[in-house]
Amino acid sequence: MCGIVGYIGKRSGTKVVLDGLEALEYRGYDSAGIALIDGEKSQVFKEVGRVSGLIKTISKQSDVSAPLVMGHTRWATHGGVTAENAHPQTNNDQTIFVVHNGIIENFSEIRTKLEASGYNFKSQTDTEVIPNLIDFYLKQLDSFEAAFKAALADVRGAYSIVAISVREPNTLYAARLSSPLVIGVGDGEHIVASDPSAIMDHTKKVIYLEDYDVAVVTAEKVQVQNLKDHNRIEPKVELLDFDNEQAVLGDFPNFMLKEIFEAPATIKTATLGRARADTGTVKLGGLETVLRQLKHIERIVIVACGTASYAGLIGEYLIEELAGIPVEVHLASEFKYRDEPFSRSTVLLAISQSGETADTIAAIKKVEDFGVLRLGVVNAVGSTIARMTDAGVYCHAGPERAVASTKAFIAQVTVLALIALHLSDGKHPQFKPLLKELEALPAKAQAVLDSAEDIKKIAEKYANYDSFLYIGRNISFPSALEGALKLKETSYIHAEGCAAGEMKHGTLALIDENFPTFAMATDSPLLEKTYSNIQEIRARGGPVVAIATEGNKAIKELADDVIYIPKCEEELQPILQQVAAQLFAYYIASKLGRNIDRPRNLAKSVTVE
Ligand code: M6R
């Protein structure tokens, strides 16, 4: 989390950096700051709150143009949300400025060492040790570059760092380890940022830094050295093939609603040129290079976090049913610390919207030496996970701005269905029906969206409950888990997902008239069992909202409120259920006046462990 932007060039970088920070605000939004260096003159501005507050403060200043500028939007890890803890952090002399994303795990040890040498600390951040450590080494070494590298050699943890100094007004220093940084290459200027969205309005040419890379950046040149092998690297300039257009709000009040309404287009784009019902084919270009290896898979281990992990659980049902390959889904944050038996016939499949999630990256790194095939289902093109996996399938959902993942989940499940169909080699009886269903799905998702007003009325009725249970069976069970996550992260209402058949083993004790249940009750061979579970809830006075298949009249007798979705093959029902569940969560959060796109305490891209 945290967004970083740095500018060096022939024009003033202030606006470039502030615009970039706004584009990166999804990464953290509790405070923001900026440092400007023009010759020997430096200025620092910091504000608690959103980047817009910082922009307001800066707009009142008379002279804020500078050719060397860097900024930061923070998601607090160490130290509260205060101006002192906001970045840039500086050394005691206020000559060196640093912005940082990640965590310096041994900061307290370094701080003690620096305090013994006479350094004082004003913040509670881990970051403040970095400018002081650079300062410490600068007194012993002959250049800023050498001091910067010496400081990096002392720190443990994860970081992307940008450092500037009044002693070097023509240079910007950047480094990364397990946290993303990309450099935009412009005409007589360079822009360093946490991700390309802060750059792409200025240039499409970018250099991605890799782990242990240190970049020395001037207006004209980028020099990169890898600290692990000490080689100077010829930076590889790549071309971005996407733009910021999709990240514009249009007539929608916020990105979450806009992104929910993009479900039909998302399904179309994810399947476009990949699946065809008329020819009965599934072609996944991103897997072409590993087709031979895919023939010998004996097990798939899916690693992911949050919403992506629930998409992964749905993928487990799909792949096991259609392709007959055993699948395990691991939360990436747990996977990296387990002793997991791995053979070369196991494939690791990482799912991530951002492609930058630290836990998922660590899970992929864990198997680096096992010689297993690493696949990715990633949305952000060119992201770290997209680049570190051997092959994969892009979600192509376009930028997702709201912290709550909506259209990315729809795309992930669609792509996992394609992968399952691909691995089935067309042999499963559901192969053709599912290909047909995938073609029909955008219109069906649109039909759910067309009932948004009805869903809103139901949601508003339930906005004042403190807790919610989400239930489902079979492939609708992970859908229930995802529904619960969506409600809690957007509305701050406690919600938990439970397999409908598991309730009686404990969770049912929670149910009374103040504890409503959201039941996934769409058509399935297990529907009657779900009815029984709904009866058990009703018998204890629990209100029930059910998602059911159009035409199901019986459910009206059972549930207090029903949200209908079109008839759909069971394997793909979670997609339609989630369009409805996302709207339900959205309208409750909206009724409660929550910050829809930026829920408290969260960030879009979780780049710390
Ligand atoms: O970018 P990723 O898909 O790797 O992110 C994983 C989770 O952090 C993410 O899905 C998170 O749970 C969302 N806030 C859910 O809406």
Coordinates of C-alpha atoms and ligand atoms in Angstrom, one line a residue:
M1 CA 0.0 0.0 0.0
C2 CA 1.0 3.7 -0.1
G3 CA 1.5 5.4 -3.4
I4 CA 4.7 7.0 -4.6
V5 CA 5.3 9.5 -7.4
G6 CA 8.6 11.2 -8.2
Y7 CA 9.4 13.6 -11.0
I8 CA 12.7 14.9 -12.5
G9 CA 12.7 16.9 -15.7
K10 CA 12.7 20.1 -17.6
R11 CA 9.3 21.4 -16.5
S12 CA 7.8 21.8 -13.0
G13 CA 7.0 18.4 -11.5
T14 CA 4.5 19.6 -8.9
K15 CA 1.3 19.1 -10.9
V16 CA 2.6 15.8 -12.4
V17 CA 3.2 14.5 -8.9
L18 CA -0.1 15.7 -7.4
D19 CA -2.1 14.3 -10.3
G20 CA -0.1 11.1 -10.0
L21 CA -0.9 10.9 -6.2
E22 CA -4.6 11.3 -7.0
A23 CA -4.4 8.4 -9.4
L24 CA -2.6 6.3 -6.8
E25 CA -4.9 7.2 -3.9
Y26 CA -6.5 3.8 -4.0
R27 CA -3.3 2.5 -2.5
G28 CA -3.7 4.5 0.7
Y29 CA -5.5 7.6 1.7
D30 CA -5.0 8.6 5.3
S31 CA -2.4 11.3 4.7
A32 CA -0.3 12.7 1.8
G33 CA 2.8 14.8 1.3
I34 CA 5.2 16.2 -1.2
A35 CA 8.8 17.5 -1.3
L36 CA 10.1 19.9 -3.9
I37 CA 13.7 20.8 -4.6
D38 CA 14.7 23.6 -6.8
G39 CA 18.5 24.2 -6.7
E40 CA 19.3 24.7 -3.1
K41 CA 15.8 25.4 -2.1
S42 CA 13.5 22.7 -0.6
Q43 CA 9.9 22.8 0.5
V44 CA 7.8 20.1 2.1
F45 CA 4.0 20.0 2.5
K46 CA 2.0 17.3 4.4
E47 CA -1.6 17.0 5.2
V48 CA -3.7 14.4 7.1
G49 CA -6.5 13.2 4.9
R50 CA -7.0 12.9 1.2
V51 CA -4.7 14.2 -1.6
S52 CA -7.3 16.8 -2.4
G53 CA -6.5 18.5 1.0
L54 CA -2.8 18.6 0.1
I55 CA -3.6 20.1 -3.3
K56 CA -5.7 22.8 -1.6
T57 CA -2.8 23.7 0.7
I58 CA -0.4 23.8 -2.2
S59 CA -2.7 25.9 -4.3
K60 CA -2.4 28.7 -1.7
Q61 CA 1.4 28.8 -2.0
S62 CA 3.0 31.3 -4.4
D63 CA 6.0 29.4 -5.6
V64 CA 5.6 25.7 -5.9
S65 CA 7.3 25.0 -9.2
A66 CA 10.3 22.7 -9.1
P67 CA 12.1 20.3 -11.4
L68 CA 12.6 17.7 -8.7
V69 CA 9.5 16.7 -6.9
M70 CA 8.2 13.6 -5.1
G71 CA 5.1 12.7 -3.2
H72 CA 3.4 10.0 -1.2
T73 CA -0.1 9.0 -0.2
R74 CA -0.1 6.9 2.9
W75 CA -1.8 3.8 4.4
A76 CA -0.5 3.8 7.9
T77 CA 1.5 0.8 9.2
H78 CA 3.8 2.3 11.9
G79 CA 2.5 5.3 13.8
G80 CA -0.9 6.9 13.7
V81 CA -2.4 9.1 11.0
T82 CA -0.6 12.4 11.7
A83 CA 1.3 15.0 9.7
E84 CA 4.5 14.0 11.5
N85 CA 4.0 10.4 10.3
A86 CA 3.1 11.4 6.8
H87 CA 5.8 11.1 4.1
P88 CA 8.2 12.5 2.9
Q89 CA 10.3 11.7 6.0
T90 CA 13.5 13.6 6.4
N91 CA 16.9 13.5 8.1
N92 CA 17.7 15.7 11.1
D93 CA 19.2 18.4 8.8
Q94 CA 16.2 18.3 6.5
T95 CA 18.5 17.9 3.5
I96 CA 17.4 14.3 2.5
F97 CA 13.8 13.4 1.8
V98 CA 12.4 9.9 1.5
V99 CA 9.1 8.4 0.5
H100 CA 8.6 4.7 1.2
N101 CA 6.1 1.9 0.6
G102 CA 6.5 -1.3 2.6
I103 CA 7.8 -2.1 6.0
I104 CA 11.3 -1.8 7.4
E105 CA 11.3 -4.8 9.8
N106 CA 14.5 -3.9 11.6
F107 CA 13.7 -0.2 12.0
S108 CA 13.8 -0.2 15.7
E109 CA 17.3 -1.7 15.8
I110 CA 18.5 0.9 13.2
R111 CA 16.8 3.7 15.1
T112 CA 18.6 2.7 18.4
K113 CA 21.9 2.6 16.6
L114 CA 21.3 6.0 15.0
E115 CA 20.1 7.5 18.3
A116 CA 23.4 6.4 19.9
S117 CA 25.1 8.4 17.2
G118 CA 23.1 11.5 18.0
Y119 CA 20.2 11.3 15.6
N120 CA 16.7 12.4 16.8
F121 CA 13.4 11.0 15.6
K122 CA 10.2 13.0 15.2
S123 CA 7.8 10.4 13.9
Q124 CA 6.8 6.9 14.9
T125 CA 7.4 5.6 11.4
D126 CA 9.8 2.9 10.3
T127 CA 10.5 5.1 7.3
E128 CA 12.3 7.9 9.2
V129 CA 15.3 5.7 9.8
I130 CA 16.0 5.7 6.0
P131 CA 16.9 9.4 5.4
N132 CA 18.9 9.4 8.7
L133 CA 20.7 6.2 7.7
I134 CA 21.6 7.7 4.3
D135 CA 22.8 10.8 6.2
F136 CA 24.9 8.6 8.5
Y137 CA 26.6 6.9 5.6
L138 CA 27.0 10.1 3.7
K139 CA 29.4 11.3 6.4
Q140 CA 31.6 8.4 5.7
L141 CA 31.2 7.7 2.0
D142 CA 32.0 9.8 -1.0
S143 CA 28.7 10.0 -2.8
F144 CA 24.9 10.0 -2.2
E145 CA 24.6 6.9 -4.4
A146 CA 27.1 5.0 -2.2
A147 CA 25.3 6.2 1.0
F148 CA 21.9 5.2 -0.5
K149 CA 23.1 1.7 -1.3
A150 CA 24.8 1.3 2.1
A151 CA 21.5 2.3 3.8
L152 CA 19.6 -0.2 1.7
A153 CA 22.1 -3.0 2.6
D154 CA 21.2 -2.4 6.3
V155 CA 17.5 -2.5 6.0
R156 CA 15.4 -5.7 6.2
G157 CA 11.8 -6.0 4.9
A158 CA 10.0 -4.9 1.9
Y159 CA 10.2 -1.5 0.2
S160 CA 10.0 0.7 -2.7
I161 CA 11.8 3.9 -1.9
V162 CA 12.4 7.2 -3.6
A163 CA 15.0 9.6 -2.1
I164 CA 16.1 13.1 -3.1
S165 CA 18.5 15.5 -1.5
V166 CA 19.2 19.2 -1.7
R167 CA 22.8 18.3 -2.3
E168 CA 21.8 16.5 -5.5
P169 CA 19.1 18.7 -7.1
N170 CA 19.4 17.0 -10.5
T171 CA 19.0 13.4 -9.4
L172 CA 16.4 11.1 -8.0
Y173 CA 17.2 7.8 -6.4
A174 CA 14.9 4.8 -6.4
A175 CA 15.0 1.2 -5.1
R176 CA 12.7 -1.7 -4.8
L177 CA 12.4 -5.0 -3.0
S178 CA 9.1 -6.8 -3.0
S179 CA 7.1 -3.6 -3.6
P180 CA 6.5 -2.2 -7.1
L181 CA 8.2 0.8 -8.8
V182 CA 8.0 1.8 -12.4
I183 CA 9.8 4.6 -14.2
G184 CA 8.1 6.5 -17.0
V185 CA 10.5 7.7 -19.8
G186 CA 9.4 11.0 -21.2
D187 CA 11.1 13.7 -23.4
G188 CA 13.7 15.2 -21.1
E189 CA 11.9 13.9 -18.0
H190 CA 11.4 10.8 -15.9
I191 CA 8.5 9.9 -13.6
V192 CA 8.9 7.2 -11.0
A193 CA 5.7 5.7 -9.6
S194 CA 4.1 2.8 -7.7
D195 CA 2.2 1.9 -10.8
P196 CA 1.7 3.1 -14.4
S197 CA -1.6 4.9 -13.7
A198 CA 0.4 7.8 -12.3
I199 CA 2.5 7.9 -15.5
M200 CA 0.4 7.0 -18.5
D201 CA -1.0 10.5 -19.1
H202 CA 2.5 11.7 -19.8
T203 CA 4.2 8.7 -21.5
K204 CA 3.6 5.1 -22.5
K205 CA 7.3 4.2 -22.3
V206 CA 8.2 2.5 -19.0
I207 CA 11.0 0.7 -17.2
Y208 CA 9.9 -1.8 -14.5
L209 CA 12.3 -2.1 -11.6
E210 CA 12.9 -5.6 -10.3
D211 CA 13.8 -6.7 -6.8
Y212 CA 17.1 -5.3 -5.5
D213 CA 17.3 -2.8 -8.4
V214 CA 18.6 0.6 -7.5
A215 CA 17.9 3.4 -10.1
V216 CA 19.8 6.6 -10.4
V217 CA 17.5 8.9 -12.4
T218 CA 18.2 12.3 -14.0
A219 CA 16.1 14.2 -16.5
E220 CA 18.1 12.6 -19.3
K221 CA 19.1 9.2 -18.1
V222 CA 18.2 6.1 -16.0
Q223 CA 21.0 3.9 -14.6
V224 CA 20.0 0.7 -12.9
Q225 CA 22.2 -1.6 -10.8
N226 CA 21.0 -4.8 -9.1
L227 CA 22.3 -5.0 -5.6
K228 CA 22.1 -8.8 -5.5
D229 CA 24.6 -9.4 -8.4
H230 CA 26.1 -5.9 -8.5
N231 CA 25.6 -5.8 -12.3
R232 CA 24.8 -2.6 -14.1
I233 CA 21.7 -3.4 -16.1
E234 CA 20.7 -1.9 -19.4
P235 CA 17.1 -0.7 -18.5
K236 CA 14.5 -2.4 -20.8
V237 CA 12.0 0.2 -22.0
E238 CA 8.5 -1.4 -22.5
L239 CA 5.4 0.1 -24.0
L240 CA 2.2 0.3 -22.0
D241 CA -0.8 -1.0 -24.0
F242 CA -3.6 0.5 -21.9
D243 CA -4.7 3.9 -20.8
N244 CA -6.5 5.7 -18.1
E245 CA -9.8 6.2 -20.0
Q246 CA -11.6 3.4 -18.2
A247 CA -10.7 5.0 -14.9
V248 CA -13.1 8.0 -15.5
L249 CA -16.2 8.1 -13.4
G250 CA -18.7 9.4 -16.0
D251 CA -22.2 9.7 -14.7
F252 CA -21.7 7.4 -11.8
P253 CA -21.5 8.7 -8.2
N254 CA -18.5 6.5 -7.4
F255 CA -16.3 3.8 -8.9
M256 CA -17.9 0.9 -7.0
L257 CA -21.2 1.4 -8.7
K258 CA -19.6 2.1 -12.0
E259 CA -17.6 -1.1 -11.8
I260 CA -20.6 -3.2 -10.7
F261 CA -22.3 -1.9 -13.8
E262 CA -19.4 -3.0 -15.9
A263 CA -20.1 -6.7 -15.3
P264 CA -21.6 -7.4 -18.7
A265 CA -18.7 -5.8 -20.5
T266 CA -16.3 -7.5 -18.2
I267 CA -17.6 -11.0 -19.0
K268 CA -17.6 -10.1 -22.8
T269 CA -14.0 -8.9 -22.7
A270 CA -12.8 -11.8 -20.6
T271 CA -14.2 -14.3 -23.1
L272 CA -13.6 -12.3 -26.3
G273 CA -11.6 -14.3 -28.9
R274 CA -11.1 -17.0 -26.2
A275 CA -14.3 -19.1 -26.1
R276 CA -16.7 -20.0 -29.0
A277 CA -19.8 -22.0 -28.6
D278 CA -20.3 -22.5 -32.3
T279 CA -16.9 -24.1 -32.9
G280 CA -16.8 -25.6 -29.4
T281 CA -13.3 -24.2 -28.7
V282 CA -11.5 -22.5 -25.9
K283 CA -8.2 -20.8 -26.8
L284 CA -6.1 -19.2 -24.2
G285 CA -3.2 -17.4 -25.8
G286 CA -1.4 -16.8 -22.5
L287 CA -1.2 -20.6 -21.9
E288 CA 0.1 -21.5 -25.4
T289 CA 3.7 -21.7 -24.4
V290 CA 3.0 -24.2 -21.6
L291 CA 0.5 -26.5 -23.3
R292 CA 2.8 -29.5 -23.1
Q293 CA 3.3 -29.0 -19.3
L294 CA -0.4 -28.6 -18.8
K295 CA -1.0 -32.1 -20.1
H296 CA 0.9 -33.6 -17.1
I297 CA -0.7 -31.7 -14.2
E298 CA -1.6 -33.8 -11.2
R299 CA -2.5 -31.1 -8.8
I300 CA -3.2 -27.4 -8.8
V301 CA -2.5 -25.1 -5.8
I302 CA -4.3 -21.8 -6.0
V303 CA -2.9 -18.9 -4.0
A304 CA -4.7 -15.7 -3.5
C305 CA -6.1 -13.2 -0.9
G306 CA -9.5 -11.8 -0.1
T307 CA -11.9 -11.7 -3.0
A308 CA -9.4 -13.3 -5.3
S309 CA -9.2 -16.3 -2.9
Y310 CA -13.0 -16.7 -3.1
A311 CA -12.8 -16.6 -6.9
G312 CA -10.1 -19.3 -6.4
L313 CA -12.5 -21.5 -4.4
I314 CA -15.1 -21.2 -7.2
G315 CA -12.2 -22.2 -9.6
E316 CA -11.6 -25.2 -7.4
Y317 CA -15.2 -26.5 -7.9
L318 CA -15.0 -25.7 -11.7
I319 CA -11.6 -27.3 -12.3
E320 CA -12.3 -30.4 -10.3
E321 CA -15.7 -30.9 -11.9
L322 CA -14.8 -30.2 -15.5
A323 CA -11.2 -31.2 -15.7
G324 CA -10.9 -33.8 -12.9
I325 CA -7.7 -32.3 -11.6
P326 CA -7.5 -32.0 -7.8
V327 CA -7.2 -28.4 -6.6
E328 CA -6.4 -26.8 -3.3
V329 CA -6.9 -23.2 -2.5
H330 CA -4.6 -21.5 0.0
L331 CA -4.7 -18.0 1.5
A332 CA -1.4 -16.7 0.3
S333 CA -0.6 -15.2 3.7
E334 CA -0.8 -18.7 5.2
F335 CA 0.7 -20.6 2.3
K336 CA 4.1 -19.0 2.5
Y337 CA 4.7 -20.2 6.0
R338 CA 3.5 -23.9 5.6
D339 CA 5.6 -26.9 4.8
E340 CA 3.7 -28.0 1.8
P341 CA 4.7 -31.1 -0.1
F342 CA 5.3 -30.1 -3.7
S343 CA 6.2 -32.2 -6.8
R344 CA 6.9 -31.0 -10.3
S345 CA 3.5 -32.1 -11.5
T346 CA 1.9 -29.5 -9.2
V347 CA 1.0 -26.2 -10.8
L348 CA 0.8 -23.0 -8.7
L349 CA -1.9 -20.7 -9.9
A350 CA -1.9 -17.2 -8.4
I351 CA -5.0 -15.0 -8.7
S352 CA -4.7 -11.3 -8.2
Q353 CA -6.5 -8.2 -9.5
S354 CA -3.6 -5.8 -8.8
G355 CA -0.8 -8.2 -9.4
E356 CA 1.0 -6.5 -6.6
T357 CA -0.3 -8.2 -3.4
A358 CA 2.7 -8.8 -1.2
D359 CA 1.3 -12.1 0.3
T360 CA 0.6 -13.5 -3.1
I361 CA 4.0 -12.5 -4.4
A362 CA 5.6 -14.2 -1.4
A363 CA 3.7 -17.4 -2.1
I364 CA 4.9 -17.4 -5.7
K365 CA 8.5 -16.8 -4.6
K366 CA 8.2 -19.7 -2.1
V367 CA 8.0 -22.2 -5.0
E368 CA 10.7 -20.5 -7.1
D369 CA 13.2 -23.3 -6.5
F370 CA 10.7 -26.2 -6.7
G371 CA 10.7 -26.2 -10.6
V372 CA 6.9 -26.0 -10.7
L373 CA 4.9 -24.2 -13.3
R374 CA 3.6 -20.9 -12.0
L375 CA 0.5 -19.5 -13.6
G376 CA -1.3 -16.2 -13.1
V377 CA -4.8 -15.0 -13.4
V378 CA -4.1 -11.3 -13.2
N379 CA -5.9 -8.1 -14.1
A380 CA -3.2 -5.4 -14.0
V381 CA -1.2 -5.8 -17.2
G382 CA 2.5 -5.7 -16.6
S383 CA 2.2 -6.0 -12.8
T384 CA 4.7 -7.9 -10.7
I385 CA 2.7 -11.1 -10.6
A386 CA 2.0 -11.0 -14.3
R387 CA 5.7 -10.7 -14.9
M388 CA 6.9 -13.2 -12.4
T389 CA 4.7 -16.1 -13.4
D390 CA 5.6 -18.4 -16.3
A391 CA 2.3 -18.0 -18.1
G392 CA -1.2 -17.0 -17.4
V393 CA -4.5 -15.5 -18.5
Y394 CA -5.2 -11.8 -18.1
C395 CA -8.6 -10.8 -16.8
H396 CA -8.8 -7.7 -19.0
A397 CA -11.4 -6.1 -16.7
G398 CA -9.7 -2.7 -17.1
P399 CA -8.6 -0.6 -14.1
E400 CA -10.6 -1.3 -10.9
R401 CA -10.5 1.8 -8.7
A402 CA -12.9 1.1 -5.8
V403 CA -11.3 -0.7 -2.9
A404 CA -14.1 -3.3 -2.9
S405 CA -13.4 -5.7 -5.8
T406 CA -16.4 -6.2 -8.0
K407 CA -15.8 -6.5 -11.7
A408 CA -12.4 -8.1 -11.1
F409 CA -14.2 -10.9 -9.2
I410 CA -16.5 -11.4 -12.2
A411 CA -13.6 -11.5 -14.5
Q412 CA -11.6 -13.9 -12.3
V413 CA -14.5 -16.4 -12.2
T414 CA -15.0 -16.1 -15.9
V415 CA -11.3 -16.7 -16.6
L416 CA -11.2 -19.6 -14.2
A417 CA -14.2 -21.2 -16.0
L418 CA -12.3 -20.8 -19.2
I419 CA -9.2 -22.4 -17.7
A420 CA -11.4 -25.3 -16.4
L421 CA -13.0 -25.8 -19.8
H422 CA -9.6 -25.6 -21.5
L423 CA -8.1 -28.2 -19.1
S424 CA -11.2 -30.5 -19.7
D425 CA -10.1 -30.9 -23.3
G426 CA -13.8 -30.6 -24.3
K427 CA -14.5 -34.0 -22.8
H428 CA -17.0 -33.1 -20.0
P429 CA -20.7 -33.2 -20.9
Q430 CA -21.0 -29.6 -19.5
F431 CA -18.4 -28.3 -22.0
K432 CA -20.8 -27.2 -24.7
P433 CA -23.6 -26.0 -22.4
L434 CA -21.1 -23.9 -20.5
L435 CA -19.6 -22.3 -23.6
K436 CA -23.2 -21.4 -24.6
E437 CA -23.9 -20.0 -21.2
L438 CA -20.8 -17.9 -21.3
E439 CA -22.1 -16.2 -24.4
A440 CA -25.5 -15.6 -22.8
L441 CA -24.0 -14.4 -19.5
P442 CA -23.5 -10.7 -20.3
A443 CA -27.2 -10.2 -21.1
K444 CA -28.1 -12.1 -18.0
A445 CA -25.8 -9.9 -15.9
Q446 CA -27.4 -6.9 -17.5
A447 CA -30.8 -8.3 -16.5
V448 CA -29.6 -8.4 -12.8
L449 CA -28.4 -4.8 -13.1
D450 CA -31.7 -3.8 -14.6
S451 CA -33.3 -4.8 -11.3
A452 CA -31.0 -2.5 -9.3
E453 CA -33.9 -0.4 -8.0
D454 CA -35.6 -3.4 -6.6
I455 CA -32.4 -4.6 -4.9
K456 CA -31.9 -1.1 -3.5
K457 CA -35.3 -1.2 -1.9
I458 CA -34.6 -4.6 -0.2
A459 CA -31.1 -3.5 0.8
E460 CA -32.3 -0.3 2.5
K461 CA -34.8 -2.4 4.6
Y462 CA -31.8 -4.3 6.0
A463 CA -29.3 -1.4 6.5
N464 CA -29.7 -1.1 10.2
Y465 CA -28.9 -4.7 11.3
D466 CA -25.6 -5.2 13.1
S467 CA -24.8 -8.6 11.6
F468 CA -25.5 -10.8 8.6
L469 CA -25.1 -14.4 7.8
Y470 CA -24.5 -15.5 4.1
I471 CA -25.1 -19.1 3.2
G472 CA -24.8 -21.3 0.1
R473 CA -24.1 -24.8 -0.9
N474 CA -21.7 -26.3 -3.4
I475 CA -20.3 -23.7 -5.8
S476 CA -22.6 -21.1 -4.1
F477 CA -20.7 -21.6 -0.8
P478 CA -17.7 -19.5 -1.8
S479 CA -20.1 -17.1 -3.4
A480 CA -21.6 -16.7 0.1
L481 CA -18.2 -16.0 1.5
E482 CA -17.6 -13.3 -1.1
G483 CA -21.0 -11.8 -0.5
A484 CA -20.2 -11.5 3.2
L485 CA -16.8 -9.9 2.6
K486 CA -18.4 -7.3 0.2
L487 CA -21.0 -6.3 2.9
K488 CA -18.5 -6.0 5.7
E489 CA -15.8 -4.1 3.8
T490 CA -18.2 -1.5 2.3
S491 CA -20.8 -1.1 5.1
Y492 CA -18.8 -2.1 8.2
I493 CA -21.6 -4.4 9.2
H494 CA -20.4 -7.7 10.6
A495 CA -21.1 -10.5 8.1
E496 CA -19.9 -14.1 7.9
G497 CA -20.3 -16.7 5.2
C498 CA -21.2 -20.3 6.1
A499 CA -21.8 -23.5 4.1
A500 CA -25.6 -23.9 4.5
G501 CA -25.2 -27.4 5.7
E502 CA -22.6 -26.4 8.3
M503 CA -24.8 -23.9 10.2
K504 CA -26.2 -26.5 12.5
H505 CA -22.7 -27.3 13.7
G506 CA -22.5 -24.0 15.6
T507 CA -23.3 -20.8 13.6
L508 CA -27.1 -21.3 14.0
A509 CA -26.7 -20.3 17.6
L510 CA -26.3 -16.7 16.4
I511 CA -29.7 -16.6 14.7
D512 CA -32.6 -14.6 16.1
E513 CA -34.8 -11.8 14.8
N514 CA -31.9 -9.4 14.8
F515 CA -29.6 -11.5 12.7
P516 CA -30.7 -11.8 9.0
T517 CA -29.4 -14.3 6.5
F518 CA -28.6 -13.8 2.9
A519 CA -29.2 -17.1 1.2
M520 CA -27.8 -18.2 -2.2
A521 CA -30.9 -20.3 -3.2
T522 CA -30.6 -20.5 -7.0
D523 CA -31.6 -23.6 -9.0
S524 CA -29.4 -26.6 -8.2
P525 CA -29.9 -30.3 -7.3
L526 CA -29.2 -29.3 -3.7
L527 CA -31.9 -26.5 -3.6
E528 CA -34.2 -28.5 -1.4
K529 CA -31.5 -28.9 1.2
T530 CA -31.0 -25.2 1.1
Y531 CA -34.7 -24.7 1.6
S532 CA -34.4 -26.9 4.7
N533 CA -31.6 -24.7 6.0
I534 CA -33.7 -21.6 5.4
Q535 CA -36.6 -23.2 7.3
E536 CA -34.2 -23.8 10.2
I537 CA -33.4 -20.0 10.2
R538 CA -37.0 -19.0 9.9
A539 CA -37.9 -21.3 12.8
R540 CA -35.6 -19.3 15.0
G541 CA -37.0 -16.0 13.9
G542 CA -34.2 -15.0 11.5
P543 CA -35.1 -12.7 8.6
V544 CA -34.1 -14.1 5.2
V545 CA -33.2 -12.5 1.9
A546 CA -32.8 -15.1 -0.8
I547 CA -31.3 -14.9 -4.3
A548 CA -33.3 -17.3 -6.4
T549 CA -33.8 -18.2 -10.0
E550 CA -36.5 -16.4 -12.0
G551 CA -39.7 -18.4 -11.9
N552 CA -39.1 -19.9 -8.5
K553 CA -42.4 -19.2 -6.7
A554 CA -41.8 -21.6 -3.8
I555 CA -39.1 -19.4 -2.4
K556 CA -41.6 -16.5 -1.8
E557 CA -43.1 -18.7 0.9
L558 CA -39.8 -19.2 2.6
A559 CA -37.9 -15.9 2.4
D560 CA -38.9 -12.4 3.6
D561 CA -37.4 -10.9 0.4
V562 CA -36.3 -12.4 -2.9
I563 CA -33.8 -11.1 -5.5
Y564 CA -34.4 -13.0 -8.7
I565 CA -31.6 -13.7 -11.2
P566 CA -32.0 -15.3 -14.7
K567 CA -31.8 -19.0 -15.1
C568 CA -28.2 -20.1 -15.6
E569 CA -26.0 -23.2 -15.6
E570 CA -25.2 -23.9 -11.9
E571 CA -21.4 -23.6 -12.5
L572 CA -21.7 -20.0 -13.6
Q573 CA -24.4 -18.9 -11.1
P574 CA -21.9 -17.3 -8.7
I575 CA -21.3 -14.6 -11.3
L576 CA -24.9 -13.5 -11.4
Q577 CA -25.3 -14.0 -7.6
Q578 CA -22.4 -11.7 -7.1
V579 CA -23.7 -8.9 -9.3
A580 CA -26.8 -9.0 -7.1
A581 CA -24.8 -9.3 -3.8
Q582 CA -22.5 -6.5 -4.8
L583 CA -25.5 -4.2 -5.4
F584 CA -27.0 -5.3 -2.1
A585 CA -23.8 -4.4 -0.2
Y586 CA -23.4 -1.2 -2.2
Y587 CA -26.9 0.1 -1.4
I588 CA -26.6 -0.7 2.3
A589 CA -23.2 1.1 2.5
S590 CA -24.6 4.0 0.6
K591 CA -27.7 4.2 2.8
L592 CA -25.3 4.3 5.8
G593 CA -23.3 7.1 4.3
R594 CA -20.1 5.1 4.1
N595 CA -17.1 6.1 2.0
I596 CA -17.9 3.8 -0.8
D597 CA -14.7 3.8 -2.8
R598 CA -12.3 4.2 0.1
P599 CA -13.6 2.2 3.1
R600 CA -11.9 3.0 6.4
N601 CA -8.7 1.1 7.2
L602 CA -8.3 -0.5 3.8
A603 CA -6.3 0.1 0.6
K604 CA -6.7 -1.2 -2.9
S605 CA -3.3 -2.7 -3.4
V606 CA -2.0 -4.5 -0.3
T607 CA 1.7 -4.4 -0.7
V608 CA 2.7 -5.2 2.9
E609 CA 2.6 -8.6 4.5
Ligands
M6R1 O1 -5.1 -7.3 -5.9 P1 -5.5 -8.6 -5.3 O2 -6.6 -9.3 -6.1 O3 -4.4 -9.5 -5.1 O4 -6.1 -8.3 -3.9 C1 -6.5 -9.3 -3.0 C2 -7.4 -8.7 -1.9 O5 -6.6 -7.7 -1.2 C3 -8.6 -8.0 -2.4 O6 -9.4 -8.9 -3.2 C4 -9.5 -7.5 -1.2 O7 -10.0 -8.5 -0.5 C5 -10.6 -6.6 -1.7 N1 -10.7 -5.4 -0.9 C6 -11.9 -7.3 -1.7 O8 -12.9 -6.5 -2.2

